[in-house]
Short mmCIF file of N, CA and C in Angstrom, two decimals:
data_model
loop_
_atom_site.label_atom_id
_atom_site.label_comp_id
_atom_site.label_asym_id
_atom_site.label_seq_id
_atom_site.Cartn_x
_atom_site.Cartn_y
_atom_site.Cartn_z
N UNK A 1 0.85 -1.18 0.00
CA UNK A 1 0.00 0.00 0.00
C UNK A 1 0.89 1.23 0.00
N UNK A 2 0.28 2.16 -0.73
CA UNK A 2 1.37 3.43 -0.86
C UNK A 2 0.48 4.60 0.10
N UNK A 3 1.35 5.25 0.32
CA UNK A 3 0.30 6.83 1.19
C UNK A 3 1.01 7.23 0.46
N UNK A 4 -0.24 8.51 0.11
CA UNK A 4 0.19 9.75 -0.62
C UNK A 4 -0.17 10.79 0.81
N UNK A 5 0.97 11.45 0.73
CA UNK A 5 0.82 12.71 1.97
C UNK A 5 0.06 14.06 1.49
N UNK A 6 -0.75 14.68 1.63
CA UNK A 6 -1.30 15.47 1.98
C UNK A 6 -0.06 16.82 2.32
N UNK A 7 -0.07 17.88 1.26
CA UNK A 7 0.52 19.32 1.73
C UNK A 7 -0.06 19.97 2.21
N UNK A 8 0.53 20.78 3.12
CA UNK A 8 -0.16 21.76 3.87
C UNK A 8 -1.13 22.58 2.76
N UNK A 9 -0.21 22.48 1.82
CA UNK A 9 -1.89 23.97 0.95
C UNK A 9 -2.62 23.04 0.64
N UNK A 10 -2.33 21.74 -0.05
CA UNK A 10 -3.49 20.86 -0.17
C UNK A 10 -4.99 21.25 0.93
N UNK A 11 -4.03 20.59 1.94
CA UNK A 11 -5.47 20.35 3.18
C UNK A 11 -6.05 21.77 3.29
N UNK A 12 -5.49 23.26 2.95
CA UNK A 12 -5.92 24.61 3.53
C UNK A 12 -6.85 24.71 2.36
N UNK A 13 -6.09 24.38 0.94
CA UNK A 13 -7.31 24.47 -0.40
C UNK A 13 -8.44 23.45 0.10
N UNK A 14 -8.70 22.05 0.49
CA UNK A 14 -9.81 21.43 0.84
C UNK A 14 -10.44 22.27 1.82
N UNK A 15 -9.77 22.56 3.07
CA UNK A 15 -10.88 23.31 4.11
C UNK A 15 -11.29 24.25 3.70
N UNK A 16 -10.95 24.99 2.42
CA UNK A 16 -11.40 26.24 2.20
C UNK A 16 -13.14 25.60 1.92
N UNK A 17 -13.25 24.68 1.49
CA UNK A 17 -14.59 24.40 0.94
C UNK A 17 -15.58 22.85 1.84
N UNK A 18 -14.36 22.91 2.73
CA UNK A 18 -14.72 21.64 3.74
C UNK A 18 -15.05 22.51 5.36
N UNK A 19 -15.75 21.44 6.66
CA UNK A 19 -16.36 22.06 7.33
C UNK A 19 -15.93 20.61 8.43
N UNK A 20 -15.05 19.57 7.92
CA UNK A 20 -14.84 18.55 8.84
C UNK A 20 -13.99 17.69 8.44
N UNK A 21 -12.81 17.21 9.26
CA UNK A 21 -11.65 16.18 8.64
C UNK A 21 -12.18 15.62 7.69
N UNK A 22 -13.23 15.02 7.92
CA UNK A 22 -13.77 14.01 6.69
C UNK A 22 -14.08 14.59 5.50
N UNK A 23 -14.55 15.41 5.50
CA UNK A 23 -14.41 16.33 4.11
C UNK A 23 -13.52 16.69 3.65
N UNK A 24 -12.34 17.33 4.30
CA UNK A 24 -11.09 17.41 3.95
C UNK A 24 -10.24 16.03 3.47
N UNK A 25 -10.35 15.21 4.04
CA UNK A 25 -9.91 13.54 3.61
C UNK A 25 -10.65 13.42 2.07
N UNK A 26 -11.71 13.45 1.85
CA UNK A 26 -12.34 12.91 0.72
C UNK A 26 -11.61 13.98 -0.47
N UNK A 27 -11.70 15.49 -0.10
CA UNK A 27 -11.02 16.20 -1.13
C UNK A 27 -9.33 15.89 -1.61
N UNK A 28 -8.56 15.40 -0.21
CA UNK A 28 -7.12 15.53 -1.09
C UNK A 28 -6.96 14.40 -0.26
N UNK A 29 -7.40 13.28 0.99
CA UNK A 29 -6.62 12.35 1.16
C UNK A 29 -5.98 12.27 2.36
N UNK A 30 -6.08 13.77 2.82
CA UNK A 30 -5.57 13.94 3.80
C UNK A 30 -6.02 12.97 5.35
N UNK A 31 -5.56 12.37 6.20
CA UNK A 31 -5.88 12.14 7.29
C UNK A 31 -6.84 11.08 7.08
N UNK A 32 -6.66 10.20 6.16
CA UNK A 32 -7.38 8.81 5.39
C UNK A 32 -6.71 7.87 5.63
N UNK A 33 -5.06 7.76 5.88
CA UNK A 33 -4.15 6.57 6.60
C UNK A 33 -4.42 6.57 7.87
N UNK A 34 -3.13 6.49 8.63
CA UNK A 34 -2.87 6.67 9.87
C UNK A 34 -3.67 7.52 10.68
N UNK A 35 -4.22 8.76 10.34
CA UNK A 35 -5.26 9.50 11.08
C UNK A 35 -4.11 10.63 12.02
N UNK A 36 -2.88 10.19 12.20
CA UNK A 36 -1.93 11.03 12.85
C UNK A 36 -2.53 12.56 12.49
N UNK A 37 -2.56 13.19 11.60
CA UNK A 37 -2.69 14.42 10.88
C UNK A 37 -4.03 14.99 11.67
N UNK A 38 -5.12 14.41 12.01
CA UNK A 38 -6.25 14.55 12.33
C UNK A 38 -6.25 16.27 13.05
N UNK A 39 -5.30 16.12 14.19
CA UNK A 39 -5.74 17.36 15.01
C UNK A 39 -4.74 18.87 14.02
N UNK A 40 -3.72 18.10 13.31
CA UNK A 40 -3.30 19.62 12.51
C UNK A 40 -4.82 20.00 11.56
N UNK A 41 -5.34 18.84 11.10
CA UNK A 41 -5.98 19.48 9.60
C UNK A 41 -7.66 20.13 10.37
N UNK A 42 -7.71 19.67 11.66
CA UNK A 42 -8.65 20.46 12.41
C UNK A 42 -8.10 21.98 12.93
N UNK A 43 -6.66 22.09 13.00
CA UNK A 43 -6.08 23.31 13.48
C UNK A 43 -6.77 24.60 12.27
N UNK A 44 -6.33 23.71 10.86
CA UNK A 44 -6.30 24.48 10.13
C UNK A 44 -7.85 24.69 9.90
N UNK A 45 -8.94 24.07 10.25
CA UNK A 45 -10.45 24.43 9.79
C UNK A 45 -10.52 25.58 10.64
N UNK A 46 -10.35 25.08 12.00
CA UNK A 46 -10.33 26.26 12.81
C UNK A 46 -9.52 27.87 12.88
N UNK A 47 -8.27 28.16 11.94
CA UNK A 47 -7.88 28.90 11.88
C UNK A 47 -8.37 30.21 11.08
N UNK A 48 -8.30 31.41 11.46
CA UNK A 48 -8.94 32.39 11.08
C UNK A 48 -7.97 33.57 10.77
N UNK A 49 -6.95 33.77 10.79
CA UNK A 49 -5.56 33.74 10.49
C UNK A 49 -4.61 33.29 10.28
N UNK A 50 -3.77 33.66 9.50
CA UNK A 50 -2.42 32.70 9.09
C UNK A 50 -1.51 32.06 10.26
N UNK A 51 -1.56 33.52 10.77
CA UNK A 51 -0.72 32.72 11.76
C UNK A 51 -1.18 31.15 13.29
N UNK A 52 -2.37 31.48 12.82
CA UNK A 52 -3.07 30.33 13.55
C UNK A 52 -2.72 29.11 13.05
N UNK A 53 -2.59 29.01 11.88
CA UNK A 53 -2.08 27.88 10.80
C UNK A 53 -1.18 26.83 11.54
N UNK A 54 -0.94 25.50 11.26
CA UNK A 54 0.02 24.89 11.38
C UNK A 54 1.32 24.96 10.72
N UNK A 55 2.95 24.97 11.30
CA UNK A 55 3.47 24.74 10.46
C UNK A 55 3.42 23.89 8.97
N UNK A 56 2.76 22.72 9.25
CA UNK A 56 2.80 21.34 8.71
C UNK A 56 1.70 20.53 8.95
N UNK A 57 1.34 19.51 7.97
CA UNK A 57 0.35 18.71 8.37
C UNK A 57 0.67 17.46 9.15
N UNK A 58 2.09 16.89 8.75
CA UNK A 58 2.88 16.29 9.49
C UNK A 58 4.08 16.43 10.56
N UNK A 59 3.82 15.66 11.53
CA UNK A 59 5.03 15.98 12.26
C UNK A 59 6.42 15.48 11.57
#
């Protein structure tokens, strides 16, 4: 099985039009393996500024 990783603009372009990990997963993939990613790609739904942002989707 291969993982494809998920970029940070990836997951920020999905949340732009997503409202929940799982939506964000279905658009680019993100947080569909391992689930590790889960609480960055929620950082980023929740962010309302840049600098709120995660560095990364991965550690």
């Amino acid at each position: 099985m291969s993982l494809r990783r998920a970029t940070l603009a990836q997951v920020q372009d999905a949340a732009a039009c997503a409202g929940t990990v799982e939506e964000v997963g279905a658009a680019c993939r993100a947080g569909t393996g391992c689930g590790t990613c889960h609480v960055r790609i929620e950082q980023v739904l929740a962010a309302e500024t840049p600098e709120q942002l995660p560095k990364a989707v991965h550690a």
